[in-house]
Amino acid sequence: MDTMRCAADTPAPLGAAKDGASESAMLKDKIKVLKKLYPHARSVLLPALYAAQQLYGWLSEDALEEVSRLTGVSPAEVKGVVTFYSLFKTRPLGRNVIYLCTNVACLIMGADTLEDFLHNTYSLSNGETTADGRFSLVIMECIGACDKAPAMLVNDDCHFNISMDNIREILDNYK
Amino acid sequence: MKNVILRNIENPNSHRIEEYIKAGGYFAIEHAVNEMTPRDIIDDIKKSGLRGRGGAGFLTGTKWQFASLDPKFPKYIVCNADEGEPGTFKDRVILERNPHQLIEGMVIAAYALQSIRGYIYVRAEYPHVEKILNEAIKEAYDKGFLGNDIMSKHFRFNLSVHRGAGAYICGEETALINSLEGRRGEPRIKPPFPVNAGAWAKPTIVNNVETFANIPYIIETSPKAYSFLGTKDSPGTKLFCVSGAVNNPGVYELPLGTPLREIIYEHCGGIRGGRALKGVIPGGLSTSILTPDKIDCPMDFANLSKHGSMLGSGAIIVLDDTTCIVKIYERAMRFFEHESCGKCTPCREGTGWMRTILGRIEDGMADMEDLATLEDAALNVAGKTFCPLGEGAAHVLLSAMKHYRGEFEYHVKYKKCEVTDPSQRWGHLSMGELD
């Protein structure tokens, strides 16, 4: 069962794979390790999807099929799960993903003006990617930074107290 | 006042195990394992009167007792760190700054329930928290507070982090369990309750981060000492996370029962720019709005219920007189529609209906009949949904329409907002003008 010492199971960077075959092998090994965290093999599905997303950048039909094969969960169910959650990438996104919170606490502090700014400056609307592939925009529900609203994540970085004065400066750091 | 949950918080390295131990951490688990039986612990938690801090306020000791009385094995300990209720950021402080207090609380729970396996379900919106937790868990393994022979007492408990993937509904405990099992995060029918058939159909307790963080204090002092904090019905301290139109937004640890006025005007320095208060959402977006005349309400489970709202997660969103209530609830309904899991019809369809009509009102395209339809839609969602999500969506709208009826009617009648000068809203000013 689950007696494995499973601390610090953050996936080590999977590194750059050279070809499809070695990528598949890496994913297979990774999922094998992750399976040990759960008493039933199918419960590995969410971590397995994250591992595939980290490896391939997004979850294509092929990637989903591979995850299905490696986890033993049927393809239909994998699809059902992946489309339920909003943070699995089922299509390729830009190099940098802006996750802008527009929920009530951020709205009160002017998140709607930031949304307009992104639209006017980069022609970005929710779910879209800039033509040069630099940014994608995902409008978020609350990201738990309401005391420093408006807030956003860019990739894995948190940015707080954003305003029309500093948003451009922040985004300039992401090429 | 003594900090129970945020102890040692001024220490910049409070997240490291050495600092936590220096501040008296992991004393409670030693005391528990060496001098108490699992039953003593459950009795102590019951006596303390601790109520769950996730929103529902269920008695923690009673929950643990139910799970411990179920003979099925193994039992699971799950921490709900899927803090998704809009306005809530209190668990984030514990996870970032005091992760060992959470882990210690979980290990004590594991000893009390003779559980061998635990999971911390963290929301994907906190990517850095997962790293902090994994480091903290590793430190706890190295010091022998987790593992297969905890403190050489033949007590084993293994713990790992499970990352969510962006779904508010997974904060509901049965939806969380489905998500932990690798399924769509749809809520399950209750009964059976998770204490009897939770994760992998085994007895499971799901507790909020803040609830677990209270446990070490209760064990290392006494249930009596704990119940002296707060009120009789709601003992202990609470993390209140205040956002919106106040001078000093942030997380404040205060005894339960602290009046809302004291929180806003003393701890948070009053309303920004000295403006007038328009309303307060006291426990996260799913709790009904309070009008300014209720500002003396003590913030605890019983008193907020009396005022037609809920303590919820303790997320206080303060609205000043520049805020348009219609706009707030149009956005709120967009949230509920987006986060509805789609399992039951009243919630899936109802939230969409309500959002559409609210959008028409906000955009000045509505007539008076729309107000009646909106109310009717809300009344047909309330009490008819599978889980509290749809219920909450309908109730918060109904209470906003009741208390701010005039503002809704103004929008319909004059096709614009009653808030006199929208250009004076905070977001439209630059930071320089704010000071």
Short mmCIF file of N, CA and C in Angstrom, two decimals, chain A residues 1-11 36-40 42-43 45-47 50 77 79-81 83-88 102-105 107-110 112-113 139-147 153 155-156 158 160-161 163-165, chain B residues 76 86-89 92 117 119 123-128 134 137-138 141-142 148 156 158-160 162-167 169-170 179-186 200 243 249-250 272 285 317 319 327-328 331 335 338-339 341 425 427-428 430-431:
data_model
loop_
_atom_site.label_atom_id
_atom_site.label_comp_id
_atom_site.label_asym_id
_atom_site.label_seq_id
_atom_site.Cartn_x
_atom_site.Cartn_y
_atom_site.Cartn_z
N MET A 1 0.82 -1.20 0.00
CA MET A 1 0.00 0.00 0.00
C MET A 1 0.86 1.26 0.00
N ASP A 2 0.39 2.26 0.67
CA ASP A 2 1.04 3.56 0.52
C ASP A 2 2.02 3.84 1.66
N THR A 3 2.93 2.94 1.87
CA THR A 3 3.87 3.16 2.96
C THR A 3 5.11 3.88 2.47
N MET A 4 5.12 4.13 1.17
CA MET A 4 6.31 4.77 0.62
C MET A 4 6.53 6.15 1.24
N ARG A 5 7.76 6.45 1.42
CA ARG A 5 8.07 7.76 1.93
C ARG A 5 7.92 8.75 0.79
N CYS A 6 6.83 9.47 0.87
CA CYS A 6 6.46 10.21 -0.32
C CYS A 6 6.67 11.70 -0.16
N ALA A 7 7.50 12.05 0.82
CA ALA A 7 7.71 13.48 1.02
C ALA A 7 8.39 14.09 -0.19
N ALA A 8 8.21 15.38 -0.30
CA ALA A 8 8.90 16.14 -1.33
C ALA A 8 8.79 15.48 -2.70
N ASP A 9 7.56 15.20 -3.08
CA ASP A 9 7.38 14.50 -4.34
C ASP A 9 7.20 15.47 -5.50
N THR A 10 7.60 16.70 -5.30
CA THR A 10 7.52 17.64 -6.42
C THR A 10 8.32 17.05 -7.57
N PRO A 11 7.69 17.00 -8.74
CA PRO A 11 8.41 16.38 -9.84
C PRO A 11 9.72 17.12 -10.10
N LYS A 36 2.51 5.48 -6.52
CA LYS A 36 2.77 4.96 -5.17
C LYS A 36 2.19 5.88 -4.09
N LEU A 37 1.80 7.09 -4.47
CA LEU A 37 1.24 8.02 -3.48
C LEU A 37 -0.21 7.69 -3.15
N TYR A 38 -0.85 6.85 -3.94
CA TYR A 38 -2.28 6.62 -3.77
C TYR A 38 -2.57 5.13 -3.61
N PRO A 39 -3.61 4.82 -2.82
CA PRO A 39 -3.93 3.40 -2.63
C PRO A 39 -4.52 2.75 -3.88
N HIS A 40 -5.08 3.54 -4.79
CA HIS A 40 -5.62 2.97 -6.02
C HIS A 40 -4.97 3.67 -7.21
N ARG A 42 -5.88 4.48 -10.17
CA ARG A 42 -6.56 5.49 -10.98
C ARG A 42 -6.47 6.89 -10.36
N SER A 43 -6.22 6.93 -9.05
CA SER A 43 -6.15 8.23 -8.39
C SER A 43 -4.96 9.05 -8.83
N LEU A 45 -4.51 10.08 -11.64
CA LEU A 45 -4.86 10.80 -12.87
C LEU A 45 -4.49 12.29 -12.86
N LEU A 46 -4.85 13.01 -11.79
CA LEU A 46 -4.54 14.45 -11.79
C LEU A 46 -3.02 14.72 -11.83
N PRO A 47 -2.24 14.09 -10.93
CA PRO A 47 -0.79 14.29 -11.03
C PRO A 47 -0.22 13.83 -12.37
N TYR A 50 -0.78 16.52 -14.88
CA TYR A 50 0.18 17.60 -14.66
C TYR A 50 1.56 17.22 -15.21
N GLU A 77 -13.04 8.95 -19.88
CA GLU A 77 -13.00 9.48 -18.53
C GLU A 77 -11.87 10.50 -18.37
N LYS A 79 -10.83 12.44 -20.63
CA LYS A 79 -11.32 13.67 -21.26
C LYS A 79 -12.32 14.38 -20.33
N GLY A 80 -13.17 13.60 -19.70
CA GLY A 80 -14.15 14.16 -18.78
C GLY A 80 -13.47 14.91 -17.64
N VAL A 81 -12.41 14.31 -17.12
CA VAL A 81 -11.71 14.92 -16.00
C VAL A 81 -10.96 16.17 -16.46
N THR A 83 -11.45 18.20 -18.85
CA THR A 83 -12.28 19.35 -19.22
C THR A 83 -13.05 19.90 -18.02
N PHE A 84 -13.08 19.17 -16.92
CA PHE A 84 -13.78 19.66 -15.73
C PHE A 84 -13.02 20.80 -15.07
N TYR A 85 -11.70 20.66 -15.07
CA TYR A 85 -10.87 21.63 -14.33
C TYR A 85 -10.39 22.74 -15.26
N SER A 86 -10.28 23.96 -14.69
CA SER A 86 -9.98 25.07 -15.60
C SER A 86 -8.49 25.30 -15.81
N LEU A 87 -7.61 24.64 -15.04
CA LEU A 87 -6.19 24.95 -15.21
C LEU A 87 -5.39 23.90 -15.97
N PHE A 88 -6.07 22.93 -16.57
CA PHE A 88 -5.37 22.06 -17.51
C PHE A 88 -5.41 22.72 -18.88
N THR A 102 -10.33 38.75 -11.59
CA THR A 102 -11.30 39.85 -11.76
C THR A 102 -12.48 39.65 -10.81
N ASN A 103 -12.31 38.76 -9.83
CA ASN A 103 -13.40 38.53 -8.89
C ASN A 103 -13.62 39.77 -8.01
N VAL A 104 -14.66 39.71 -7.18
CA VAL A 104 -15.18 40.93 -6.54
C VAL A 104 -14.13 41.80 -5.85
N ALA A 105 -13.26 41.21 -5.02
CA ALA A 105 -12.29 42.03 -4.29
C ALA A 105 -11.34 42.74 -5.26
N LEU A 107 -12.14 43.37 -8.45
CA LEU A 107 -13.01 44.26 -9.23
C LEU A 107 -13.17 45.61 -8.54
N ILE A 108 -13.41 45.55 -7.22
CA ILE A 108 -13.57 46.80 -6.46
C ILE A 108 -12.33 47.68 -6.63
N MET A 109 -11.16 47.04 -6.73
CA MET A 109 -9.92 47.79 -6.81
C MET A 109 -9.48 48.04 -8.26
N GLY A 110 -10.37 47.77 -9.20
CA GLY A 110 -10.11 48.20 -10.57
C GLY A 110 -9.57 47.16 -11.53
N ASP A 112 -11.11 45.55 -13.65
CA ASP A 112 -11.73 45.68 -14.98
C ASP A 112 -10.94 46.65 -15.86
N THR A 113 -10.31 47.66 -15.23
CA THR A 113 -9.52 48.58 -16.05
C THR A 113 -8.26 47.88 -16.57
N ILE A 139 -8.66 34.71 -17.56
CA ILE A 139 -9.35 35.45 -16.49
C ILE A 139 -9.67 34.46 -15.38
N MET A 140 -9.24 34.83 -14.16
CA MET A 140 -9.35 33.89 -13.04
C MET A 140 -10.47 34.29 -12.09
N GLU A 141 -10.96 33.28 -11.38
CA GLU A 141 -11.75 33.58 -10.20
C GLU A 141 -10.74 33.82 -9.09
N CYS A 142 -11.19 34.04 -7.87
CA CYS A 142 -10.32 34.52 -6.79
C CYS A 142 -9.01 33.73 -6.66
N ILE A 143 -7.88 34.43 -6.64
CA ILE A 143 -6.60 33.75 -6.45
C ILE A 143 -6.05 33.97 -5.04
N GLY A 144 -6.89 34.43 -4.13
CA GLY A 144 -6.51 34.50 -2.71
C GLY A 144 -5.45 35.54 -2.39
N ALA A 145 -5.54 36.70 -3.02
CA ALA A 145 -4.61 37.78 -2.71
C ALA A 145 -5.41 39.07 -2.58
N CYS A 146 -6.60 38.96 -1.97
CA CYS A 146 -7.57 40.05 -1.98
C CYS A 146 -7.09 41.27 -1.22
N ASP A 147 -6.16 41.08 -0.25
CA ASP A 147 -5.66 42.25 0.49
C ASP A 147 -4.67 43.04 -0.35
N LEU A 153 -1.34 36.24 -11.54
CA LEU A 153 -0.18 35.35 -11.65
C LEU A 153 0.31 35.50 -13.08
N ASN A 155 2.64 33.12 -15.24
CA ASN A 155 3.20 31.77 -15.09
C ASN A 155 3.07 31.37 -13.62
N ASP A 156 4.18 31.15 -12.88
CA ASP A 156 4.06 30.79 -11.47
C ASP A 156 4.36 31.96 -10.53
N CYS A 158 3.57 35.45 -8.52
CA CYS A 158 2.43 36.26 -8.05
C CYS A 158 2.79 37.74 -8.15
N PHE A 160 1.19 41.57 -7.07
CA PHE A 160 0.14 42.18 -6.25
C PHE A 160 0.05 43.68 -6.50
N ASN A 161 -1.06 44.26 -6.00
CA ASN A 161 -1.28 45.71 -6.09
C ASN A 161 -0.95 46.25 -7.48
N SER A 163 -1.54 48.18 -10.90
CA SER A 163 -2.31 49.36 -11.29
C SER A 163 -1.92 49.71 -12.71
N MET A 164 -2.60 50.70 -13.24
CA MET A 164 -2.28 51.15 -14.59
C MET A 164 -0.85 51.69 -14.63
N ASP A 165 -0.33 52.06 -13.45
CA ASP A 165 1.03 52.62 -13.39
C ASP A 165 2.12 51.56 -13.51
N TYR B 76 -8.44 7.95 6.62
CA TYR B 76 -7.66 9.00 5.96
C TYR B 76 -7.89 10.36 6.60
N PRO B 86 -14.29 33.41 -2.81
CA PRO B 86 -13.78 34.74 -3.12
C PRO B 86 -13.72 35.64 -1.89
N GLY B 87 -12.59 36.31 -1.74
CA GLY B 87 -12.36 37.16 -0.58
C GLY B 87 -11.51 36.49 0.48
N THR B 88 -11.24 35.19 0.32
CA THR B 88 -10.55 34.44 1.37
C THR B 88 -9.07 34.28 1.05
N PHE B 89 -8.23 34.65 2.02
CA PHE B 89 -6.78 34.44 1.85
C PHE B 89 -6.13 34.15 3.19
N ARG B 92 -3.79 30.89 3.27
CA ARG B 92 -2.54 31.18 2.58
C ARG B 92 -1.45 31.58 3.58
N ARG B 117 -2.44 7.57 6.76
CA ARG B 117 -2.19 8.27 5.51
C ARG B 117 -2.96 9.58 5.47
N TYR B 119 -3.44 13.53 3.22
CA TYR B 119 -3.20 14.33 2.03
C TYR B 119 -3.53 15.78 2.33
N ARG B 123 -4.93 24.15 -3.59
CA ARG B 123 -5.45 24.68 -4.85
C ARG B 123 -4.29 25.03 -5.80
N ALA B 124 -4.55 24.86 -7.08
CA ALA B 124 -3.50 25.09 -8.08
C ALA B 124 -3.13 26.56 -8.19
N GLU B 125 -4.01 27.44 -7.69
CA GLU B 125 -3.74 28.88 -7.78
C GLU B 125 -2.64 29.32 -6.82
N TYR B 126 -2.17 28.39 -5.95
CA TYR B 126 -1.07 28.70 -5.02
C TYR B 126 0.16 27.86 -5.39
N PRO B 127 0.77 28.13 -6.55
CA PRO B 127 1.87 27.25 -6.97
C PRO B 127 3.05 27.25 -6.00
N HIS B 128 3.32 28.42 -5.38
CA HIS B 128 4.46 28.50 -4.47
C HIS B 128 4.20 27.75 -3.17
N ASN B 134 5.95 21.00 0.48
CA ASN B 134 6.80 19.84 0.23
C ASN B 134 8.10 19.93 1.03
N ILE B 137 7.19 19.24 4.68
CA ILE B 137 6.93 17.81 4.90
C ILE B 137 8.26 17.06 4.97
N LYS B 138 9.19 17.44 4.11
CA LYS B 138 10.49 16.77 4.12
C LYS B 138 11.20 17.00 5.45
N TYR B 141 9.69 14.81 8.05
CA TYR B 141 10.17 13.42 7.91
C TYR B 141 11.57 13.29 8.53
N ASP B 142 12.43 14.25 8.20
CA ASP B 142 13.81 14.17 8.68
C ASP B 142 13.89 14.21 10.20
N ASN B 148 7.30 6.10 9.22
CA ASN B 148 6.77 4.80 9.61
C ASN B 148 7.00 4.45 11.07
N ARG B 156 2.71 5.19 12.68
CA ARG B 156 3.13 5.58 11.34
C ARG B 156 2.08 6.46 10.67
N ASN B 158 1.99 8.81 6.94
CA ASN B 158 2.64 9.40 5.77
C ASN B 158 1.74 10.48 5.18
N LEU B 159 2.40 11.50 4.67
CA LEU B 159 1.65 12.69 4.24
C LEU B 159 2.19 13.18 2.90
N SER B 160 1.29 13.56 2.00
CA SER B 160 1.77 14.18 0.76
C SER B 160 0.78 15.23 0.29
N HIS B 162 -1.53 16.98 -2.62
CA HIS B 162 -2.27 16.70 -3.86
C HIS B 162 -2.72 18.04 -4.43
N ARG B 163 -2.31 18.33 -5.65
CA ARG B 163 -2.62 19.63 -6.23
C ARG B 163 -3.96 19.59 -6.97
N GLY B 164 -4.83 20.53 -6.66
CA GLY B 164 -6.08 20.67 -7.40
C GLY B 164 -5.80 21.23 -8.78
N ALA B 165 -6.86 21.55 -9.52
CA ALA B 165 -6.61 22.03 -10.88
C ALA B 165 -7.55 23.16 -11.27
N GLY B 166 -7.95 23.95 -10.28
CA GLY B 166 -8.76 25.11 -10.62
C GLY B 166 -10.24 24.81 -10.67
N ALA B 167 -10.83 24.48 -9.53
CA ALA B 167 -12.27 24.26 -9.48
C ALA B 167 -12.74 24.60 -8.07
N ILE B 169 -15.57 24.28 -6.68
CA ILE B 169 -16.44 23.29 -6.05
C ILE B 169 -15.64 22.26 -5.24
N CYS B 170 -14.36 22.09 -5.57
CA CYS B 170 -13.54 21.11 -4.83
C CYS B 170 -13.29 21.53 -3.39
N SER B 179 -12.04 14.55 -6.34
CA SER B 179 -10.89 15.09 -7.04
C SER B 179 -9.61 14.39 -6.59
N LEU B 180 -9.53 14.09 -5.30
CA LEU B 180 -8.38 13.35 -4.75
C LEU B 180 -8.29 11.96 -5.37
N GLU B 181 -9.45 11.38 -5.65
CA GLU B 181 -9.48 10.04 -6.23
C GLU B 181 -9.23 10.06 -7.73
N GLY B 182 -9.05 11.26 -8.30
CA GLY B 182 -8.75 11.35 -9.73
C GLY B 182 -9.99 11.46 -10.59
N ARG B 183 -11.08 11.94 -10.00
CA ARG B 183 -12.33 12.07 -10.76
C ARG B 183 -12.68 13.53 -10.95
N ARG B 184 -13.77 13.77 -11.72
CA ARG B 184 -14.34 15.11 -11.81
C ARG B 184 -14.78 15.53 -10.42
N GLY B 185 -14.56 16.80 -10.09
CA GLY B 185 -14.86 17.25 -8.74
C GLY B 185 -16.33 17.54 -8.52
N GLU B 186 -17.17 16.53 -8.70
CA GLU B 186 -18.60 16.74 -8.44
C GLU B 186 -18.93 16.26 -7.04
N TRP B 200 -11.74 6.73 -1.05
CA TRP B 200 -11.66 5.30 -1.35
C TRP B 200 -12.59 4.48 -0.44
N SER B 243 -10.68 42.61 2.98
CA SER B 243 -10.29 43.20 1.69
C SER B 243 -11.31 44.25 1.30
N PRO B 249 -6.06 46.59 4.54
CA PRO B 249 -6.56 45.23 4.33
C PRO B 249 -5.51 44.21 4.79
N GLY B 250 -5.94 43.01 5.13
CA GLY B 250 -4.97 41.99 5.55
C GLY B 250 -5.63 40.94 6.41
N ARG B 272 -11.37 53.66 3.31
CA ARG B 272 -10.45 54.46 2.51
C ARG B 272 -11.02 55.82 2.15
N LEU B 285 -17.85 35.46 -0.56
CA LEU B 285 -18.88 35.86 -1.51
C LEU B 285 -20.19 35.08 -1.36
N ILE B 317 -15.40 41.36 3.00
CA ILE B 317 -15.20 42.27 1.86
C ILE B 317 -15.99 43.54 2.15
N LEU B 319 -17.43 47.19 1.26
CA LEU B 319 -17.83 47.98 0.10
C LEU B 319 -18.13 49.41 0.53
N LYS B 327 -23.34 45.70 -10.17
CA LYS B 327 -22.09 45.24 -10.81
C LYS B 327 -21.44 44.13 -9.98
N ILE B 328 -21.44 44.31 -8.65
CA ILE B 328 -20.83 43.30 -7.77
C ILE B 328 -21.56 41.97 -7.93
N ARG B 331 -21.02 40.24 -11.27
CA ARG B 331 -19.73 39.54 -11.29
C ARG B 331 -19.78 38.29 -10.43
N PHE B 335 -19.25 34.28 -11.49
CA PHE B 335 -18.41 33.33 -10.76
C PHE B 335 -19.17 32.04 -10.47
N HIS B 338 -19.74 30.01 -13.58
CA HIS B 338 -18.49 29.40 -14.05
C HIS B 338 -18.12 28.20 -13.20
N GLU B 339 -18.36 28.30 -11.89
CA GLU B 339 -17.91 27.26 -10.98
C GLU B 339 -18.95 26.19 -10.71
N CYS B 341 -20.76 22.92 -11.05
CA CYS B 341 -20.16 21.71 -11.64
C CYS B 341 -21.05 21.13 -12.73
N ARG B 425 -14.27 55.81 -8.86
CA ARG B 425 -13.96 54.49 -8.30
C ARG B 425 -12.44 54.35 -8.17
N GLY B 427 -10.21 52.09 -8.69
CA GLY B 427 -9.38 51.52 -9.75
C GLY B 427 -9.10 52.51 -10.87
N HIS B 428 -9.95 53.55 -10.93
CA HIS B 428 -9.78 54.50 -12.02
C HIS B 428 -8.81 55.62 -11.66
N SER B 430 -5.03 56.76 -10.23
CA SER B 430 -3.70 56.17 -10.17
C SER B 430 -3.27 56.13 -8.70
N MET B 431 -2.23 55.40 -8.42
CA MET B 431 -1.82 55.20 -7.05
C MET B 431 -1.47 56.52 -6.34
#
